[in-house]
Short mmCIF file of C-alpha atoms in Angstrom, two decimals:
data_model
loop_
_atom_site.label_atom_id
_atom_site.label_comp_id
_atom_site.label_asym_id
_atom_site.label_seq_id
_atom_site.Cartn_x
_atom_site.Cartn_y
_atom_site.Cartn_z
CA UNK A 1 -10.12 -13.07 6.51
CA UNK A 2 -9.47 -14.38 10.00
CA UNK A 3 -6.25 -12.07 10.40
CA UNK A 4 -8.28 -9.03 10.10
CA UNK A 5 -10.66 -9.99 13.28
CA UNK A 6 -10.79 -7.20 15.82
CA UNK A 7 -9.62 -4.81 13.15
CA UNK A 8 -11.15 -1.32 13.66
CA UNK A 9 -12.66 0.21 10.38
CA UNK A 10 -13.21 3.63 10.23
CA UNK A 11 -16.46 4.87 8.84
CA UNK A 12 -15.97 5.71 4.44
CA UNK A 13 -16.18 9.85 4.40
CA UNK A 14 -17.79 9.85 0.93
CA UNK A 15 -17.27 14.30 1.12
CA UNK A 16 -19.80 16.01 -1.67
CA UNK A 17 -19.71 12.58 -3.71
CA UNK A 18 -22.13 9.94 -4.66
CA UNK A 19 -21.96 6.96 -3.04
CA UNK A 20 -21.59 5.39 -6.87
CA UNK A 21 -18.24 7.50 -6.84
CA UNK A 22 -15.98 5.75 -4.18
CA UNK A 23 -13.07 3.95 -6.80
CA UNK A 24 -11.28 0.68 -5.38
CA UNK A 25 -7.55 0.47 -5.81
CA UNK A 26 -5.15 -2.46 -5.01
CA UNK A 27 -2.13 -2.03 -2.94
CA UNK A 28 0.99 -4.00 -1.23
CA UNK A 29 2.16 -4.40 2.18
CA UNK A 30 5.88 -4.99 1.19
CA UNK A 31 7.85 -6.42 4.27
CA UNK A 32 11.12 -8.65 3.83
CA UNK A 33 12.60 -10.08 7.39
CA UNK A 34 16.39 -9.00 7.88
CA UNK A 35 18.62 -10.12 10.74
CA UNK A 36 15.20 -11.52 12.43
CA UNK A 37 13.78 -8.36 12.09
CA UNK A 38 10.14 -7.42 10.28
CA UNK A 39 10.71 -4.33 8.30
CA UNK A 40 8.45 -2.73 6.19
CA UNK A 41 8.30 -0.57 2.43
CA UNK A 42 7.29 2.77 2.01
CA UNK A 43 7.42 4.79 -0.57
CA UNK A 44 6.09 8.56 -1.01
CA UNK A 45 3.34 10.13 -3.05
CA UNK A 46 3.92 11.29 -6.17
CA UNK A 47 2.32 14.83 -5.69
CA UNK A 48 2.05 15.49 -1.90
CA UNK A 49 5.40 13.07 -0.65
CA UNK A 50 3.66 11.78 2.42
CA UNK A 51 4.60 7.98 2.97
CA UNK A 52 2.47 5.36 1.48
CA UNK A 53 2.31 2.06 0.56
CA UNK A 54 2.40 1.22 -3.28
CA UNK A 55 -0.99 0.97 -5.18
CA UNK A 56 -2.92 1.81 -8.22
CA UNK A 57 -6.06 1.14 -10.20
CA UNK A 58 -7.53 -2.44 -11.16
CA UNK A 59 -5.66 -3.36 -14.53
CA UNK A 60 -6.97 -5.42 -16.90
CA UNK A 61 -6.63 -8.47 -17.83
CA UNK A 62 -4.69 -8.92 -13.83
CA UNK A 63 -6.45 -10.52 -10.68
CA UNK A 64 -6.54 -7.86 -7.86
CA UNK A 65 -3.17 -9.58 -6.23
CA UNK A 66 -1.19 -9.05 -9.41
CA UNK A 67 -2.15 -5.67 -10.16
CA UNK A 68 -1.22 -4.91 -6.40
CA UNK A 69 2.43 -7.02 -7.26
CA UNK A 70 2.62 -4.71 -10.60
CA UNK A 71 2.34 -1.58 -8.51
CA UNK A 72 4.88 -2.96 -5.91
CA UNK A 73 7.45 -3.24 -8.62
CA UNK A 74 6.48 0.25 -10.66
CA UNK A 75 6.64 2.40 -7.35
CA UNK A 76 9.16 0.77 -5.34
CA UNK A 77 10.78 -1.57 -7.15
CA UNK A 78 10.74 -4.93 -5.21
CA UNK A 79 9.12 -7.84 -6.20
CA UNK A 80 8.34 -11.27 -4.21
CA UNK A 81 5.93 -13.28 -3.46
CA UNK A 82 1.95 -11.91 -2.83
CA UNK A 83 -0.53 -13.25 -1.02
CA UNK A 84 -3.80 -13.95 -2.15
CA UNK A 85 -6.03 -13.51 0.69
CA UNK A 86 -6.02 -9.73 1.26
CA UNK A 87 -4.72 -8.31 4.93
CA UNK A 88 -6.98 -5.42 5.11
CA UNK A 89 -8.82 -2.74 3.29
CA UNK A 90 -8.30 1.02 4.50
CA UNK A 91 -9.81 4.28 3.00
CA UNK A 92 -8.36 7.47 1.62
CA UNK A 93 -9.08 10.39 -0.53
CA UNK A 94 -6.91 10.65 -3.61
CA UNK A 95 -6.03 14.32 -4.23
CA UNK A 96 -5.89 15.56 -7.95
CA UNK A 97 -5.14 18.52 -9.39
CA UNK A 98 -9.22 18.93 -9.83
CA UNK A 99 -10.61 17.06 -7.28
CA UNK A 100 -10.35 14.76 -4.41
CA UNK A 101 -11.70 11.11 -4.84
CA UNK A 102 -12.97 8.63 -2.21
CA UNK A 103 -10.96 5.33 -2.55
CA UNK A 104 -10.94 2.00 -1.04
CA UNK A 105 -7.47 0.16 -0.96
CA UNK A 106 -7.53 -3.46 -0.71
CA UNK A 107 -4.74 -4.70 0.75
CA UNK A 108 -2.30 -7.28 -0.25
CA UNK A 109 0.93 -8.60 1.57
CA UNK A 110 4.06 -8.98 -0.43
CA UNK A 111 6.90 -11.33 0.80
CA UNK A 112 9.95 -8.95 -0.96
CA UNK A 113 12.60 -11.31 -1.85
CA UNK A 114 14.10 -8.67 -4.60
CA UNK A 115 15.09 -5.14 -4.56
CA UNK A 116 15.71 -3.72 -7.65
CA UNK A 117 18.38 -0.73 -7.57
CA UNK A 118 16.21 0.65 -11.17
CA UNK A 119 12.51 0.82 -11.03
CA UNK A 120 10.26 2.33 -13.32
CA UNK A 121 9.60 5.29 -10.85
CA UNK A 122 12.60 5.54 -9.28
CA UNK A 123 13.11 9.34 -10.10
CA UNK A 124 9.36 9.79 -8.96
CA UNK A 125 9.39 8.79 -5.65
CA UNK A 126 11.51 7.71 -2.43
CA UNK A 127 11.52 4.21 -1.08
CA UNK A 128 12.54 3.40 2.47
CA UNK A 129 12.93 0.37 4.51
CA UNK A 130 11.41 0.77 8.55
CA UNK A 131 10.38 -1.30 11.51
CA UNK A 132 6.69 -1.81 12.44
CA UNK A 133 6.57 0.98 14.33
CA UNK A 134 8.23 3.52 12.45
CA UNK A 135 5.67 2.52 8.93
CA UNK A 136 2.66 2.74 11.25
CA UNK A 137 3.75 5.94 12.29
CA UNK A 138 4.64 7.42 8.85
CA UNK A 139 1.90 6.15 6.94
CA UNK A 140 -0.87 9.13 7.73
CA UNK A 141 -3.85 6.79 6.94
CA UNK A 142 -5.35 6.00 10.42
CA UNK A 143 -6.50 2.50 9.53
CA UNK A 144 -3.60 1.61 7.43
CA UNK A 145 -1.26 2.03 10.71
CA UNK A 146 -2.99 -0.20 12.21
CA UNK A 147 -2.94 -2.84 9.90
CA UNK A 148 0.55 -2.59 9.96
CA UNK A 149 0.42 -2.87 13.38
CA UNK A 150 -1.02 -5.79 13.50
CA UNK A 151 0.42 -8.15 10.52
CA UNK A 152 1.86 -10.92 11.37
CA UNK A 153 3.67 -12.13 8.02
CA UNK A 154 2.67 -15.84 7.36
#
């Protein structure tokens, strides 16, 4: 992954669980380039509606790259063309209603070239369009900023 070199990783904060207990999820960098200009799609969280970037749990039966494509299109509702080399990985805590749970999120870009006006979770969530700096700044996982920071879309 020569894109991700000099890419600062923050140490995984595994909290009261087992190391056997961090879950891996897939997720999409959706940018599109309009009038010469990168932007970026966000979309909040279900339960707390901080901005994030779509992703969900391995499916099966789908590589990694398609499952993070499926989620693009089921949380934002733009679809396009992934890549298969990931651009980063970035932790989190997922917060349930019973627990939080230590995740990894492998990270895919997504080259949007449609945006559907009906998604499945349109009535769940809120999907904007920013600039670079704006997505690094909404996004409130430390590591996932700076990925963002420093794509460069291929």
């Amino acid at each position: 992954m020569a894109n991700m070199k000099g890419l600062q990783q923050q140490e995984i904060d595994l909290g009261d669980a087992a190391k056997t207990d961090l879950r891996t999820q897939f997720a999409a960098l959706c940018y599109r380039i309009k009038n010469d200009k990168l932007q970026f799609c966000l979309v909040t969280s279900r339960r707390s509606g901080r901005w994030i970037v779509p992703k969900g749990w391995p499916m099966n039966g789908e590589t990694p790259m398609d499952a993070a494509a499926t989620e693009a299109f089921e949380e934002a509702g733009v679809e396009g063309k992934i890549s298969p080399q990931p651009v980063g990985v970035f932790s989190y805590y997922k917060v349930r209603t019973e627990d939080e749970l230590p995740c990894m999120a492998v990270l895919y870009a997504l080259r949007v070239k449609k945006v559907h006006s009906r998604w499945p979770e349109k009535k769940e969530r809120q999907r904007k369009w920013v600039s670079r700096k704006k997505a690094a700044a909404m996004v409130s996982d430390a590591e996932l900023g700076e990925i963002i920071l420093r794509f460069q879309p291929a």
